[in-house]
Amino acid sequence: MKTTFGCFVRERRETLLRENADYSLRKVAGRIQVEPSYVSKIERDQVAPPSEETIIRLAKDLKEDSDVLLALAGKVSSDLRGAILKRPRLFAELIRQMKNAPDRAVLRMVREVRDGKW
Amino acid sequence: MKTTFGCFVRERRETLLRENADYSLRKVAGRIQVEPSYVSKIERDQVAPPSEETIIRLAKDLKEDSDVLLALAGKVSSDLRGAILKRPRLFAELIRQMKNAPDRAVLRMVREVRDGKW
DNA sequence: CATGGCGTGTAGTATATAGTACACAGTACA
DNA sequence: TGTACTGTGTACTATATACTACACGCCATG
């Protein structure tokens, strides 16, 4: 079974709540500026995941990687989308090529580029 | 000025129409299974670009790269999205790293991976 | 001169997205 | 024992998305 957005968020929040009462559903809702009932429905997967902006605020609040949270919501963060849209053919080829490459290989490339080997 | 989705499509269609009467707006609309008035509005950017599925049918009909057409519509094709969502942190890092790399460098890496150098 | 194909204008629709507002019942604790 | 906080149920809403349906006027041509 796949982890859903809601389950993941609930689990993460309850973990934080165990050692910090500031992570009640209502407190989190307050900080990320949505209604508590909405967070409740989100965590039980009763509604679709929220918007990108709300997911990013939530990720920050829960100290989670926003790319991971966005992925669980089936979304790609808009800065990545922006990069792809500027050079669609190039990135399409890159991603399709890397799709089946093992993590190690992809990481090696990232490192090579970061180290200026181009 | 940026080329819009509509302008691009209209220009492409009219180019094809010049040597083939099968590329009238109505004929294209018929083949891609939407109303002619809808295509008219799309080409004049009077409405937002159509759905991914419709864009792909349109790209095929106009013999255009669907990734390019999707990009003009501000969309990323769902197979690319799927690849990113499976390994969000990895691909986020990859794309952010490649974002500022010159085309040549990215292409070199793509070729290296394709040629099994990993 | 009417018939067929052309592009376009107006109006309307179904479904999805992204939430709000507020009442309610249970629990803790002072 | 009351009050403060917890999570949840119900109902509603505004905006966006992705189109359809159909009528209109223009032009070519047979």
CSV table of C-alpha atoms (C1' of nucleotides) in Angstrom, one decimal:
chain,number,residue,atom,x,y,z
A,1,MET,CA,0.0,0.0,0.0
A,2,LYS,CA,1.1,3.5,-0.8
A,3,THR,CA,1.4,6.2,1.9
A,4,THR,CA,-1.1,8.9,1.3
A,5,PHE,CA,-0.6,12.6,1.8
A,6,GLY,CA,-3.0,12.7,4.7
A,7,CYS,CA,-1.6,9.7,6.6
A,8,PHE,CA,1.9,11.0,6.2
A,9,VAL,CA,1.0,14.4,7.5
A,10,ARG,CA,-0.9,13.0,10.4
A,11,GLU,CA,1.8,10.7,11.4
A,12,ARG,CA,4.4,13.4,11.2
A,13,ARG,CA,2.3,15.9,13.2
A,14,GLU,CA,1.6,13.4,15.9
A,15,THR,CA,5.3,12.5,16.2
A,16,LEU,CA,6.0,16.2,16.8
A,17,LEU,CA,3.0,16.5,19.1
A,18,ARG,CA,4.4,13.8,21.4
A,19,GLU,CA,7.1,16.2,22.5
A,20,ASN,CA,5.6,19.5,21.8
A,21,ALA,CA,2.0,20.6,22.4
A,22,ASP,CA,2.3,23.3,19.8
A,23,TYR,CA,1.6,20.6,17.2
A,24,SER,CA,-2.0,20.1,17.9
A,25,LEU,CA,-4.1,20.1,14.7
A,26,ARG,CA,-5.6,23.4,15.7
A,27,LYS,CA,-2.2,25.1,16.4
A,28,VAL,CA,-0.8,23.9,13.1
A,29,ALA,CA,-3.9,25.0,11.2
A,30,GLY,CA,-3.6,28.4,12.9
A,31,ARG,CA,0.1,28.8,11.8
A,32,ILE,CA,-0.5,27.7,8.2
A,33,GLN,CA,-3.6,29.8,8.1
A,34,VAL,CA,-6.4,27.4,7.3
A,35,GLU,CA,-9.4,26.2,9.2
A,36,PRO,CA,-8.8,23.3,11.7
A,37,SER,CA,-11.7,21.3,10.1
A,38,TYR,CA,-9.9,21.5,6.8
A,39,VAL,CA,-6.6,20.1,8.3
A,40,SER,CA,-8.7,17.4,9.9
A,41,LYS,CA,-10.2,16.4,6.5
A,42,ILE,CA,-6.8,16.6,4.8
A,43,GLU,CA,-5.2,14.3,7.4
A,44,ARG,CA,-7.9,11.7,7.0
A,45,ASP,CA,-7.7,12.0,3.2
A,46,GLN,CA,-11.3,13.0,3.1
A,47,VAL,CA,-10.4,15.8,0.7
A,48,ALA,CA,-7.7,16.2,-1.9
A,49,PRO,CA,-4.4,17.6,-0.7
A,50,PRO,CA,-4.3,21.4,-0.5
A,51,SER,CA,-2.7,23.9,-2.9
A,52,GLU,CA,1.0,24.1,-3.5
A,53,GLU,CA,1.3,27.2,-1.3
A,54,THR,CA,-0.5,25.6,1.6
A,55,ILE,CA,1.6,22.4,1.3
A,56,ILE,CA,4.8,24.5,1.4
A,57,ARG,CA,3.6,26.3,4.6
A,58,LEU,CA,2.7,22.9,6.1
A,59,ALA,CA,6.0,21.4,5.2
A,60,LYS,CA,7.8,24.3,6.8
A,61,ASP,CA,5.7,24.0,9.9
A,62,LEU,CA,6.3,20.2,10.2
A,63,LYS,CA,10.0,20.5,9.2
A,64,GLU,CA,9.5,18.3,6.3
A,65,ASP,CA,10.9,18.4,2.8
A,66,SER,CA,8.4,20.2,0.7
A,67,ASP,CA,9.3,18.3,-2.5
A,68,VAL,CA,8.4,15.1,-0.7
A,69,LEU,CA,5.1,16.5,0.5
A,70,LEU,CA,4.3,17.9,-2.9
A,71,ALA,CA,5.1,14.6,-4.5
A,72,LEU,CA,2.7,12.8,-2.1
A,73,ALA,CA,0.1,15.3,-3.3
A,74,GLY,CA,0.9,14.4,-6.9
A,75,LYS,CA,2.4,17.9,-7.6
A,76,VAL,CA,5.7,19.2,-8.8
A,77,SER,CA,6.9,22.4,-7.2
A,78,SER,CA,6.6,25.4,-9.4
A,79,ASP,CA,10.3,26.2,-9.5
A,80,LEU,CA,11.1,22.8,-11.0
A,81,ARG,CA,8.2,23.2,-13.4
A,82,GLY,CA,9.6,26.6,-14.4
A,83,ALA,CA,13.0,25.1,-15.2
A,84,ILE,CA,11.5,22.4,-17.3
A,85,LEU,CA,9.2,24.8,-19.2
A,86,LYS,CA,12.1,27.0,-20.2
A,87,ARG,CA,13.9,24.2,-22.0
A,88,PRO,CA,11.2,21.6,-22.5
A,89,ARG,CA,12.9,19.3,-25.1
A,90,LEU,CA,16.2,19.3,-23.2
A,91,PHE,CA,14.6,18.5,-19.8
A,92,ALA,CA,12.2,16.0,-21.3
A,93,GLU,CA,15.1,14.1,-22.7
A,94,LEU,CA,17.1,14.4,-19.5
A,95,ILE,CA,14.2,13.2,-17.3
A,96,ARG,CA,13.2,10.3,-19.6
A,97,GLN,CA,16.8,9.2,-19.7
A,98,MET,CA,17.2,9.4,-15.9
A,99,LYS,CA,13.8,7.7,-15.3
A,100,ASN,CA,15.3,4.3,-15.3
A,101,ALA,CA,18.8,5.1,-14.1
A,102,PRO,CA,19.7,4.0,-10.6
A,103,ASP,CA,19.9,6.6,-7.9
A,104,ARG,CA,23.7,6.3,-7.7
A,105,ALA,CA,24.1,7.2,-11.3
A,106,VAL,CA,21.9,10.3,-11.1
A,107,LEU,CA,23.6,11.4,-7.9
A,108,ARG,CA,27.0,11.1,-9.6
A,109,MET,CA,25.8,13.4,-12.4
A,110,VAL,CA,24.5,15.9,-10.0
A,111,ARG,CA,27.8,16.0,-8.2
A,112,GLU,CA,29.8,16.3,-11.4
A,113,VAL,CA,27.7,19.3,-12.5
A,114,ARG,CA,27.9,20.8,-9.1
A,115,ASP,CA,31.7,20.5,-9.1
A,116,GLY,CA,31.8,22.3,-12.4
A,117,LYS,CA,32.9,19.5,-14.6
A,118,TRP,CA,31.3,20.9,-17.7
B,1,MET,CA,7.6,39.2,-26.2
B,2,LYS,CA,6.8,35.6,-25.5
B,3,THR,CA,5.1,33.4,-28.0
B,4,THR,CA,1.7,32.3,-26.7
B,5,PHE,CA,0.2,28.8,-27.1
B,6,GLY,CA,-2.5,30.2,-29.3
B,7,CYS,CA,-0.3,32.2,-31.7
B,8,PHE,CA,2.1,29.3,-32.0
B,9,VAL,CA,-0.7,26.8,-32.9
B,10,ARG,CA,-2.3,29.2,-35.3
B,11,GLU,CA,0.9,29.9,-37.1
B,12,ARG,CA,1.8,26.2,-37.3
B,13,ARG,CA,-1.7,25.3,-38.6
B,14,GLU,CA,-1.6,28.0,-41.2
B,15,THR,CA,1.8,26.9,-42.4
B,16,LEU,CA,0.4,23.4,-42.9
B,17,LEU,CA,-2.8,24.8,-44.5
B,18,ARG,CA,-0.8,26.6,-47.2
B,19,GLU,CA,0.0,23.3,-48.8
B,20,ASN,CA,-2.8,21.1,-47.5
B,21,ALA,CA,-6.5,22.1,-47.3
B,22,ASP,CA,-6.9,19.4,-44.6
B,23,TYR,CA,-5.5,21.9,-42.1
B,24,SER,CA,-8.5,24.2,-41.9
B,25,LEU,CA,-9.5,25.0,-38.4
B,26,ARG,CA,-12.6,22.9,-38.7
B,27,LYS,CA,-10.8,19.9,-40.1
B,28,VAL,CA,-8.2,20.0,-37.3
B,29,ALA,CA,-11.0,20.4,-34.7
B,30,GLY,CA,-12.8,17.4,-36.2
B,31,ARG,CA,-9.7,15.2,-36.0
B,32,ILE,CA,-8.8,16.2,-32.5
B,33,GLN,CA,-12.4,15.9,-31.4
B,34,VAL,CA,-13.3,19.3,-30.2
B,35,GLU,CA,-15.7,22.0,-31.4
B,36,PRO,CA,-14.3,24.4,-34.1
B,37,SER,CA,-15.3,27.4,-32.0
B,38,TYR,CA,-13.2,26.1,-29.2
B,39,VAL,CA,-10.1,25.8,-31.5
B,40,SER,CA,-10.8,29.3,-32.7
B,41,LYS,CA,-10.8,30.7,-29.2
B,42,ILE,CA,-7.7,28.7,-28.3
B,43,GLU,CA,-5.8,30.0,-31.3
B,44,ARG,CA,-6.7,33.6,-30.5
B,45,ASP,CA,-5.8,33.0,-26.8
B,46,GLN,CA,-9.3,33.9,-25.8
B,47,VAL,CA,-9.4,30.9,-23.5
B,48,ALA,CA,-6.7,29.0,-21.6
B,49,PRO,CA,-4.9,26.2,-23.4
B,50,PRO,CA,-6.8,22.9,-23.5
B,51,SER,CA,-6.2,19.8,-21.4
B,52,GLU,CA,-3.0,17.7,-21.7
B,53,GLU,CA,-4.9,15.0,-23.7
B,54,THR,CA,-6.2,17.5,-26.2
B,55,ILE,CA,-2.8,19.2,-26.5
B,56,ILE,CA,-1.2,15.8,-27.3
B,57,ARG,CA,-3.8,15.1,-29.9
B,58,LEU,CA,-3.3,18.6,-31.4
B,59,ALA,CA,0.5,18.1,-31.4
B,60,LYS,CA,0.2,14.9,-33.2
B,61,ASP,CA,-2.1,16.4,-35.8
B,62,LEU,CA,0.2,19.4,-36.4
B,63,LYS,CA,3.3,17.2,-36.3
B,64,GLU,CA,4.7,19.2,-33.5
B,65,ASP,CA,6.7,18.1,-30.4
B,66,SER,CA,4.1,17.6,-27.6
B,67,ASP,CA,6.6,18.6,-24.9
B,68,VAL,CA,7.0,22.0,-26.6
B,69,LEU,CA,3.3,22.5,-27.0
B,70,LEU,CA,2.7,21.5,-23.4
B,71,ALA,CA,5.4,23.9,-22.2
B,72,LEU,CA,3.8,26.8,-24.0
B,73,ALA,CA,0.6,25.8,-22.1
B,74,GLY,CA,2.6,25.9,-18.9
B,75,LYS,CA,2.2,22.1,-18.4
B,76,VAL,CA,4.6,19.3,-17.9
B,77,SER,CA,3.6,16.0,-19.5
B,78,SER,CA,2.3,13.4,-17.1
B,79,ASP,CA,5.0,10.8,-17.8
B,80,LEU,CA,7.7,13.3,-16.8
B,81,ARG,CA,5.7,14.2,-13.7
B,82,GLY,CA,5.4,10.5,-12.9
B,83,ALA,CA,9.2,10.1,-13.0
B,84,ILE,CA,9.7,13.1,-10.7
B,85,LEU,CA,7.1,12.0,-8.2
B,86,LYS,CA,8.6,8.5,-7.8
B,87,ARG,CA,11.9,10.0,-6.6
B,88,PRO,CA,11.1,13.6,-5.7
B,89,ARG,CA,14.2,14.5,-3.7
B,90,LEU,CA,16.5,13.0,-6.3
B,91,PHE,CA,14.9,14.7,-9.3
B,92,ALA,CA,14.5,18.0,-7.4
B,93,GLU,CA,18.2,18.0,-6.9
B,94,LEU,CA,18.9,17.0,-10.5
B,95,ILE,CA,16.7,19.6,-12.0
B,96,ARG,CA,17.8,22.4,-9.7
B,97,GLN,CA,21.4,21.6,-10.5
B,98,MET,CA,20.8,21.5,-14.3
B,99,LYS,CA,18.6,24.6,-14.2
B,100,ASN,CA,21.6,26.8,-14.7
B,101,ALA,CA,23.8,24.5,-16.7
B,102,PRO,CA,24.3,25.2,-20.4
B,103,ASP,CA,22.5,23.0,-22.9
B,104,ARG,CA,25.7,21.4,-24.0
B,105,ALA,CA,26.5,20.1,-20.6
B,106,VAL,CA,23.1,18.7,-20.0
B,107,LEU,CA,23.2,17.0,-23.4
B,108,ARG,CA,26.6,15.5,-22.7
B,109,MET,CA,25.3,13.9,-19.5
B,110,VAL,CA,22.2,12.6,-21.3
B,111,ARG,CA,24.5,11.0,-23.8
B,112,GLU,CA,26.7,9.5,-21.2
B,113,VAL,CA,23.9,7.9,-19.4
B,114,ARG,CA,22.4,6.7,-22.6
B,115,ASP,CA,25.7,5.1,-23.6
B,116,GLY,CA,25.7,3.3,-20.3
B,117,LYS,CA,28.6,5.1,-18.7
B,118,TRP,CA,27.4,4.6,-15.2
C,1,DC,C1',-27.7,32.1,-56.7
C,2,DA,C1',-27.7,28.7,-53.5
C,3,DT,C1',-24.8,25.4,-51.2
C,4,DG,C1',-20.8,24.2,-48.6
C,5,DG,C1',-17.0,25.1,-46.1
C,6,DC,C1',-14.7,28.8,-43.5
C,7,DG,C1',-13.8,31.2,-38.9
C,8,DT,C1',-16.1,33.5,-35.0
C,9,DG,C1',-19.6,35.3,-31.3
C,10,DT,C1',-22.6,34.3,-27.5
C,11,DA,C1',-24.4,31.5,-24.0
C,12,DG,C1',-24.3,27.8,-21.2
C,13,DT,C1',-22.6,23.5,-18.6
C,14,DA,C1',-20.3,19.9,-15.7
C,15,DT,C1',-16.7,18.9,-12.8
C,16,DA,C1',-12.7,20.1,-10.0
C,17,DT,C1',-10.2,23.0,-6.8
C,18,DA,C1',-9.5,25.1,-2.6
C,19,DG,C1',-11.1,26.2,0.7
C,20,DT,C1',-14.7,28.8,4.9
C,21,DA,C1',-18.0,28.9,8.8
C,22,DC,C1',-19.8,27.0,12.7
C,23,DA,C1',-21.7,23.8,15.6
C,24,DC,C1',-20.8,19.6,18.3
C,25,DA,C1',-19.0,16.0,21.6
C,26,DG,C1',-15.1,14.4,24.2
C,27,DT,C1',-11.2,15.3,27.4
C,28,DA,C1',-8.1,17.5,30.8
C,29,DC,C1',-7.2,20.2,34.6
C,30,DA,C1',-7.6,23.6,38.2
D,1,DT,C1',-17.7,21.7,37.9
D,2,DG,C1',-16.8,24.8,34.5
D,3,DT,C1',-13.9,26.3,31.0
D,4,DA,C1',-10.6,25.7,27.7
D,5,DC,C1',-8.8,23.0,24.3
D,6,DT,C1',-9.1,18.9,21.3
D,7,DG,C1',-10.6,16.8,16.8
D,8,DT,C1',-14.6,16.3,13.7
D,9,DG,C1',-19.3,16.6,11.0
D,10,DT,C1',-22.3,19.3,8.0
D,11,DA,C1',-23.2,22.7,4.9
D,12,DC,C1',-21.9,26.0,1.9
D,13,DT,C1',-19.1,28.9,-1.5
D,14,DA,C1',-16.1,31.1,-5.0
D,15,DT,C1',-13.2,30.5,-8.8
D,16,DA,C1',-11.0,27.7,-12.3
D,17,DT,C1',-11.0,24.2,-15.8
D,18,DA,C1',-12.5,22.3,-20.0
D,19,DC,C1',-15.2,22.2,-22.7
D,20,DT,C1',-20.3,22.0,-25.9
D,21,DA,C1',-24.1,23.8,-28.7
D,22,DC,C1',-25.6,26.6,-32.1
D,23,DA,C1',-26.3,30.6,-34.7
D,24,DC,C1',-24.1,34.1,-37.6
D,25,DG,C1',-22.0,36.3,-41.7
D,26,DC,C1',-18.4,35.8,-45.3
D,27,DC,C1',-16.6,33.9,-49.4
D,28,DA,C1',-16.0,30.7,-53.3
D,29,DT,C1',-17.7,27.9,-56.9
D,30,DG,C1',-20.4,25.0,-59.7
